[in-house]
Coordinates of C-alpha atoms in Angstrom, one line a residue:
M1 CA -20.1 45.2 -16.7
I2 CA -19.0 41.6 -17.4
S3 CA -15.4 42.6 -17.6
R4 CA -15.6 44.3 -14.3
L5 CA -17.3 41.4 -12.6
I6 CA -14.7 38.8 -13.4
L7 CA -12.2 40.8 -11.5
F8 CA -14.2 40.3 -8.3
P9 CA -13.7 37.2 -6.1
A10 CA -15.9 34.3 -7.1
W11 CA -18.2 34.4 -4.1
I12 CA -19.3 37.9 -5.0
L13 CA -20.7 36.5 -8.2
F14 CA -22.8 34.0 -6.3
A15 CA -23.7 36.2 -3.4
G16 CA -27.4 36.0 -4.1
P17 CA -30.2 37.9 -5.9
V18 CA -29.4 41.3 -4.4
A19 CA -27.6 43.4 -7.1
L20 CA -24.3 45.0 -6.4
E21 CA -25.8 48.4 -7.2
E22 CA -28.2 48.0 -4.3
Q23 CA -25.2 47.6 -1.9
P24 CA -23.4 51.0 -2.1
H25 CA -21.4 50.3 1.1
L26 CA -20.2 46.8 0.0
Q27 CA -16.6 46.3 1.0
L28 CA -14.6 44.0 -1.3
P29 CA -12.0 41.7 0.3
P30 CA -8.5 43.1 -0.2
S31 CA -7.2 40.0 -1.9
W32 CA -8.0 36.5 -3.1
S33 CA -6.4 35.1 0.0
F34 CA -9.6 35.9 1.9
I35 CA -11.6 33.3 0.0
P36 CA -14.2 31.8 2.4
L37 CA -13.2 28.4 3.8
D38 CA -16.4 26.7 2.7
L39 CA -15.8 27.8 -0.9
A40 CA -12.1 26.8 -0.6
V41 CA -13.2 23.3 0.4
L42 CA -15.5 23.1 -2.6
V43 CA -12.6 24.0 -4.9
L44 CA -10.3 21.5 -3.2
R45 CA -12.8 18.7 -3.7
L46 CA -12.4 19.3 -7.4
L47 CA -8.6 18.9 -7.1
P48 CA -8.1 15.1 -6.4
A49 CA -4.4 15.2 -7.4
Y50 CA -1.9 15.8 -4.6
A51 CA 0.2 18.1 -6.8
D52 CA -2.8 20.4 -7.4
R53 CA -3.7 20.6 -3.7
A54 CA 0.0 21.3 -2.9
R55 CA -0.1 24.2 -5.4
F56 CA -3.3 25.5 -3.8
A57 CA -1.8 25.3 -0.3
A58 CA 1.3 27.2 -1.5
V59 CA -0.6 30.3 -2.5
C60 CA -0.9 31.8 1.0
P61 CA -1.4 30.7 4.7
Q62 CA -5.2 31.2 4.4
W63 CA -5.4 28.8 1.5
R64 CA -3.1 26.3 3.2
A65 CA -5.4 26.4 6.3
A66 CA -8.3 25.3 4.0
T67 CA -6.3 22.1 3.1
R68 CA -6.3 21.1 6.7
L69 CA -10.1 20.9 6.8
P70 CA -11.8 17.5 6.4
L71 CA -11.4 16.4 2.8
P72 CA -11.2 13.1 0.9
P73 CA -7.5 12.1 0.7
P74 CA -5.7 13.0 -2.6
Q75 CA -5.2 10.4 -5.3
P76 CA -2.4 7.9 -4.6
L77 CA 1.2 8.7 -5.5
L78 CA 3.7 6.5 -7.2
A79 CA 7.0 6.3 -5.3
L80 CA 10.3 5.2 -6.9
P81 CA 13.3 4.3 -4.7
N82 CA 15.5 6.8 -6.4
G83 CA 13.5 9.6 -4.8
T84 CA 11.2 10.3 -7.8
F85 CA 7.5 10.6 -7.3
Y86 CA 4.5 10.9 -9.6
S87 CA 1.3 12.6 -8.5
L88 CA -1.4 10.8 -10.5
P89 CA -2.8 11.5 -13.0
Y90 CA 0.1 13.7 -14.0
T91 CA 3.0 12.0 -15.8
K92 CA 5.7 14.6 -14.9
P93 CA 8.0 13.3 -12.1
F94 CA 8.8 15.5 -9.1
R95 CA 10.9 15.3 -5.9
F96 CA 10.1 16.5 -2.5
P97 CA 12.2 19.4 -1.3
G98 CA 14.9 18.6 1.3
C99 CA 16.5 15.2 1.5
G100 CA 14.5 13.8 -1.5
F101 CA 13.6 10.5 0.3
A102 CA 15.7 8.3 -1.9
G103 CA 16.7 4.9 -0.6
Y104 CA 13.5 3.7 1.2
Q105 CA 13.2 0.0 1.8
S106 CA 9.4 -0.3 2.0
V107 CA 6.2 1.8 2.1
C108 CA 3.3 1.7 4.5
G109 CA 0.3 3.9 3.7
N110 CA 1.7 7.5 3.8
W111 CA 5.0 6.3 5.4
L112 CA 8.3 5.7 3.7
I113 CA 10.5 3.1 5.6
F114 CA 14.2 3.6 5.9
P115 CA 16.8 1.3 7.5
C116 CA 19.6 2.6 9.8
D117 CA 22.3 1.1 11.9
N118 CA 20.4 1.1 15.2
G119 CA 16.9 0.3 13.8
C120 CA 14.7 1.8 11.1
F121 CA 12.5 4.9 10.9
L122 CA 9.4 5.9 9.1
V123 CA 9.0 9.3 7.4
D124 CA 5.8 10.9 6.2
P125 CA 7.1 13.0 3.2
F126 CA 3.9 15.1 3.3
S127 CA 4.0 16.3 6.9
R128 CA 7.7 15.4 7.6
A129 CA 6.6 13.5 10.7
T130 CA 8.9 10.6 11.8
V131 CA 8.5 7.4 13.8
T132 CA 11.4 5.3 15.1
L133 CA 11.4 1.5 15.2
P134 CA 13.7 -1.0 16.9
A135 CA 16.7 -2.6 15.3
L136 CA 16.1 -6.1 13.9
S137 CA 18.8 -7.3 16.3
S138 CA 16.7 -6.3 19.2
V139 CA 13.9 -8.8 19.4
R140 CA 12.2 -10.0 22.6
L141 CA 11.4 -13.7 22.6
W142 CA 8.2 -15.4 23.8
P143 CA 8.8 -17.6 25.7
P144 CA 12.0 -15.8 27.0
N145 CA 14.0 -19.1 27.3
A146 CA 13.2 -20.3 23.7
V147 CA 15.8 -22.3 21.8
A148 CA 16.0 -23.7 18.3
E149 CA 14.0 -26.9 18.2
R150 CA 15.3 -30.1 16.5
T151 CA 14.2 -33.7 16.5
D152 CA 16.1 -36.6 18.0
S153 CA 17.6 -37.2 14.5
D154 CA 18.9 -33.6 14.6
K155 CA 16.7 -32.6 11.7
L156 CA 14.6 -29.4 11.7
V157 CA 11.0 -29.8 12.7
H158 CA 10.2 -26.5 10.9
V159 CA 12.0 -23.2 10.5
T160 CA 11.2 -20.7 13.3
W161 CA 12.6 -17.3 14.2
M162 CA 15.2 -19.1 16.3
H163 CA 16.8 -20.5 13.1
I164 CA 17.0 -17.2 11.2
R165 CA 17.5 -14.6 13.8
E166 CA 21.3 -14.5 13.5
S167 CA 21.3 -14.0 9.7
N168 CA 22.9 -10.9 8.4
K169 CA 20.3 -11.0 5.5
L170 CA 17.3 -10.2 7.7
H171 CA 15.0 -7.6 6.1
I172 CA 11.5 -6.2 6.5
G173 CA 9.4 -7.5 3.7
K174 CA 6.1 -5.8 4.7
L175 CA 5.2 -3.4 7.5
I176 CA 1.8 -1.9 8.5
M177 CA 0.8 0.6 11.1
C178 CA -2.2 -1.2 12.7
S179 CA -2.8 1.7 15.2
P180 CA -0.8 4.4 16.8
N181 CA 0.4 1.8 19.3
L182 CA 0.9 -1.2 17.1
V183 CA 3.3 -1.9 14.3
A184 CA 3.4 -5.4 12.6
A185 CA 6.0 -6.6 10.1
F186 CA 7.1 -9.6 8.1
V187 CA 10.8 -10.0 8.8
G188 CA 12.9 -12.8 7.3
I189 CA 15.4 -14.0 4.8
G190 CA 14.6 -14.8 1.2
K191 CA 11.0 -15.7 0.8
I192 CA 10.4 -17.0 4.3
S193 CA 9.5 -14.7 7.2
Q194 CA 8.0 -14.3 10.6
I195 CA 5.6 -11.8 12.1
L196 CA 7.2 -9.3 14.5
M197 CA 5.4 -6.5 16.3
C198 CA 6.3 -3.5 18.4
Q199 CA 5.1 -0.1 19.6
P200 CA 6.4 3.0 17.7
G201 CA 9.4 4.3 19.6
A202 CA 10.0 1.0 21.5
L203 CA 13.4 -0.4 22.1
S204 CA 12.6 -4.0 20.9
W205 CA 10.4 -6.1 18.7
S206 CA 8.4 -9.1 20.0
V207 CA 8.1 -12.5 18.3
H208 CA 6.5 -15.8 19.1
A209 CA 9.7 -17.8 19.0
Y210 CA 8.3 -21.2 18.0
D211 CA 5.8 -20.1 15.4
K212 CA 6.5 -21.6 12.0
C213 CA 8.1 -19.3 9.5
R214 CA 6.1 -19.1 6.3
M215 CA 6.1 -17.8 2.8
F216 CA 3.9 -14.9 3.8
E217 CA 2.4 -12.9 1.0
D218 CA 0.5 -10.1 2.7
M219 CA -1.3 -8.9 5.8
A220 CA -4.0 -6.5 6.7
F221 CA -5.5 -4.8 9.8
Y222 CA -9.2 -5.4 9.3
Q223 CA -12.0 -4.5 11.8
G224 CA -9.6 -4.4 14.7
K225 CA -7.8 -7.6 14.0
L226 CA -4.5 -8.5 12.2
Y227 CA -4.8 -11.0 9.4
A228 CA -2.0 -12.6 7.4
I229 CA -1.9 -14.9 4.3
A230 CA 0.8 -17.1 2.9
D231 CA 1.3 -18.7 -0.4
D232 CA -1.1 -21.5 0.5
E233 CA -3.9 -19.0 0.7
N234 CA -4.8 -19.9 4.2
L235 CA -6.1 -16.8 6.0
L236 CA -4.6 -16.5 9.5
V237 CA -5.7 -14.3 12.4
V238 CA -2.9 -13.0 14.6
N239 CA -4.0 -12.6 18.2
V240 CA -2.2 -9.9 20.0
S241 CA -1.7 -9.7 23.8
E242 CA 0.2 -7.3 26.1
D243 CA 3.4 -8.2 27.9
H244 CA 2.5 -7.9 31.6
N245 CA 6.0 -6.6 32.5
T246 CA 6.6 -4.1 29.7
G247 CA 3.1 -3.4 28.3
D248 CA 4.4 -4.0 24.8
P249 CA 2.3 -5.9 22.2
Q250 CA 3.2 -9.5 21.5
V251 CA 1.8 -12.4 19.4
S252 CA -0.1 -14.7 21.7
E253 CA -1.5 -17.1 19.0
I254 CA -1.9 -17.5 15.3
G255 CA -5.0 -19.3 14.2
Q256 CA -6.5 -20.3 10.8
V257 CA -9.9 -18.8 10.0
I258 CA -10.1 -19.7 6.3
K259 CA -8.5 -22.7 4.5
G260 CA -7.1 -21.7 1.2
D261 CA -7.7 -23.4 -2.1
Q262 CA -4.4 -22.9 -3.8
C263 CA -4.3 -23.3 -7.6
P264 CA -3.4 -26.9 -8.3
W265 CA -1.3 -25.9 -11.3
Y266 CA 0.8 -23.4 -9.3
H267 CA 4.4 -23.6 -10.7
A268 CA 3.4 -26.4 -13.1
L269 CA 4.9 -26.5 -16.6
F270 CA 2.4 -26.3 -19.5
D271 CA 2.6 -26.6 -23.2
N272 CA 4.8 -24.0 -25.0
N273 CA 7.0 -24.1 -21.9
M274 CA 4.6 -21.9 -20.0
I275 CA 4.9 -21.6 -16.2
H276 CA 2.3 -20.2 -13.8
N277 CA 3.5 -18.0 -10.9
Q278 CA 1.2 -16.2 -8.5
K279 CA 1.0 -13.4 -5.9
I280 CA -1.6 -12.9 -3.2
Y281 CA -2.8 -9.5 -1.9
L282 CA -5.2 -8.6 1.0
V283 CA -7.3 -5.5 0.5
E284 CA -10.2 -4.1 2.5
S285 CA -13.0 -2.8 0.2
R286 CA -16.4 -1.4 1.2
G287 CA -16.3 -3.3 4.6
A288 CA -15.2 -6.6 3.1
L289 CA -11.8 -8.3 3.2
L290 CA -10.7 -9.3 -0.3
M291 CA -8.0 -11.7 -1.4
V292 CA -6.7 -10.9 -4.9
R293 CA -4.9 -13.7 -6.7
R294 CA -2.6 -12.5 -9.4
A295 CA -1.4 -15.1 -11.9
I296 CA 1.8 -14.2 -13.8
W297 CA 2.2 -16.4 -16.8
C298 CA 5.8 -17.0 -17.8
Q299 CA 7.6 -18.8 -20.6
V300 CA 10.9 -20.6 -20.6
V301 CA 13.0 -19.1 -23.4
D302 CA 16.6 -20.4 -23.8
G303 CA 16.7 -21.4 -20.2
E304 CA 15.4 -18.1 -19.0
I305 CA 12.0 -17.6 -17.4
V306 CA 10.3 -14.6 -19.0
A307 CA 7.0 -13.0 -17.8
R308 CA 4.3 -12.8 -20.4
S309 CA 0.9 -11.9 -19.1
N310 CA -1.2 -11.2 -16.0
E311 CA -4.6 -12.4 -14.8
F312 CA -6.5 -11.6 -11.7
E313 CA -9.1 -13.3 -9.5
V314 CA -10.9 -11.6 -6.6
F315 CA -12.3 -13.5 -3.6
K316 CA -14.2 -12.2 -0.6
A317 CA -13.7 -13.6 2.9
D318 CA -16.8 -15.4 4.2
F319 CA -15.9 -15.6 7.9
E320 CA -19.2 -17.3 8.8
H321 CA -18.6 -20.3 6.5
S322 CA -14.8 -20.1 6.7
R323 CA -14.2 -19.8 3.0
W324 CA -13.2 -17.6 0.1
D325 CA -16.1 -16.6 -2.2
K326 CA -15.2 -15.6 -5.7
V327 CA -16.5 -12.3 -7.0
T328 CA -16.3 -11.1 -10.6
I329 CA -16.4 -7.3 -9.9
V330 CA -15.4 -5.0 -7.1
G331 CA -17.9 -2.3 -8.0
D332 CA -18.2 0.6 -10.3
D333 CA -17.0 3.0 -7.6
Q334 CA -14.0 0.9 -6.5
V335 CA -10.4 0.8 -7.8
L336 CA -7.8 -1.5 -6.3
F337 CA -4.2 -0.1 -6.1
L338 CA -2.1 -3.3 -5.7
G339 CA 1.5 -3.4 -4.6
R340 CA 3.8 -5.8 -2.7
R341 CA 4.5 -3.2 -0.1
C342 CA 1.1 -1.4 0.2
S343 CA -2.4 -1.9 -1.4
R344 CA -5.6 0.0 -1.0
A345 CA -9.1 0.2 -2.4
V346 CA -10.2 3.7 -3.2
S347 CA -13.4 5.4 -4.4
A348 CA -13.3 5.9 -8.2
S349 CA -15.9 8.7 -8.2
Q350 CA -14.0 11.0 -5.9
Y351 CA -11.0 10.9 -8.3
G352 CA -13.0 10.9 -11.6
I353 CA -11.4 7.6 -12.8
P354 CA -13.1 4.5 -14.1
G355 CA -14.1 1.9 -11.5
D356 CA -14.1 -1.9 -11.3
N357 CA -10.4 -1.9 -12.2
I358 CA -7.1 -3.0 -10.7
L359 CA -4.0 -0.8 -11.0
F360 CA -0.8 -2.9 -10.3
L361 CA 3.0 -2.7 -10.4
D362 CA 5.6 -5.1 -11.6
D363 CA 7.3 -4.8 -8.1
D364 CA 8.4 -8.4 -8.3
E365 CA 11.1 -10.2 -6.3
D366 CA 10.9 -13.5 -8.2
D367 CA 13.2 -15.4 -10.5
Y368 CA 11.8 -14.3 -13.8
T369 CA 12.6 -11.4 -16.1
Y370 CA 10.8 -9.2 -18.6
E371 CA 11.5 -8.5 -22.3
D372 CA 10.7 -4.9 -21.9
E373 CA 13.5 -3.0 -20.1
N374 CA 11.0 -0.5 -18.8
S375 CA 8.4 -1.0 -16.1
S376 CA 5.1 1.0 -15.7
V377 CA 1.7 1.1 -14.1
S378 CA -0.8 -1.4 -15.6
T379 CA -4.6 -1.6 -15.4
Y380 CA -6.5 -4.9 -15.2
H381 CA -10.1 -4.4 -16.3
L382 CA -12.2 -6.9 -14.3
R383 CA -15.2 -6.8 -16.7
S384 CA -13.2 -7.5 -19.9
C385 CA -10.4 -9.4 -18.2
C386 CA -7.8 -7.5 -20.2
V387 CA -4.7 -5.5 -19.3
T388 CA -3.9 -2.0 -20.6
S389 CA -1.3 0.7 -19.7
G390 CA -2.5 2.6 -16.7
Y391 CA -0.5 5.8 -17.4
P392 CA 1.4 5.6 -20.7
G393 CA 3.6 8.5 -19.8
I394 CA 4.9 7.0 -16.5
Y395 CA 7.7 4.4 -16.8
W396 CA 11.0 3.6 -15.3
K397 CA 13.9 1.2 -16.1
R398 CA 13.8 -2.1 -14.4
G399 CA 16.5 -3.2 -12.0
S400 CA 17.0 -4.8 -8.6
D401 CA 16.8 -1.4 -6.8
M402 CA 13.7 -0.2 -8.7
R403 CA 11.6 -3.3 -7.8
L404 CA 10.7 -1.3 -4.7
A405 CA 8.4 0.9 -6.7
A406 CA 5.3 1.4 -4.5
W407 CA 2.0 3.2 -4.0
L408 CA 2.0 6.0 -1.5
F409 CA -1.3 7.1 0.0
P410 CA -1.3 10.6 1.4
Q411 CA -3.7 11.4 4.2
D412 CA -3.5 15.2 4.0
L413 CA -1.1 18.0 3.2

């Protein structure tokens, strides 16, 4: 009897107390493809990896339809600029069929960002949806008659967009889709940049011409507002208005909401030729805006700066008192995936992974090197303040092109 029952679809086994013998006219479904959608959803909830859900969806159209029902998003993917992807927690690389998606310049949520001659475009590798953005040479100024400002002594007051806009080294350092109608980006040269914004599909970006270019570290769209942070750890709010003539979004004002407390020993030289570098991340977690300060301790060896170790501190934005409050944990159910291009806080329980941890990448653009020729995913444990390998089987060779390794956050299949 048991051997016969296991051949039946699973929902028959749990159909209720009525025995099969008492249902002489019971019609068995012709195939497994007719699994009830509610049961399919229960199965999918036990498959947090994108690769597993993709395999489930590939069985038949009915199973694929189940993946379109409301579900927690799959676990983040690791994207490499050579077109290789990893579906965590699996350590076997894969490539998306078709163009392969190699050569992206940045990542934003579930979007890969590619440059092109007349602008750039975003591609969702999961749905194959695309979004076009304007060229960096097409930027609308506010005010329209802006010119590069100089003092009477012909010295720069401060660097603005007007001083860098003609450079052939302009690039997008960070881009976020704030809403279906608003895209914001850090655009600049080297480590200084300015905030540009546009609508998807628009013909031009918009910039506040006289705003000071800064060494922006990160930005986040939080509770309907755009926030940015630079290396001084000052939290800035970017007020967005609408151009009365075109209806396009534009920066109307940038104001400071929290004054930072930058480490006094930032870039100082310590004993044993140790140097402290840092990176700043903004992440929304459980309704709060967090600033994560990452310290990279380096050592000068034969005139070369070599990265040695990482430490992290987490602060929560206290808007009422205009300050950063230090926190020692992010919660047993929270994991922070940190990257220069895209960062997110995710629920640990829905993926079956340990919480109160930070998973981070060595996606650096700084003037220091590493002794290890391979890079990988690392985990910082907030409770023990130690670093371990996140996924020992996932690694890639370092190089200027591979620094664009990034987290990719799929929304659905």
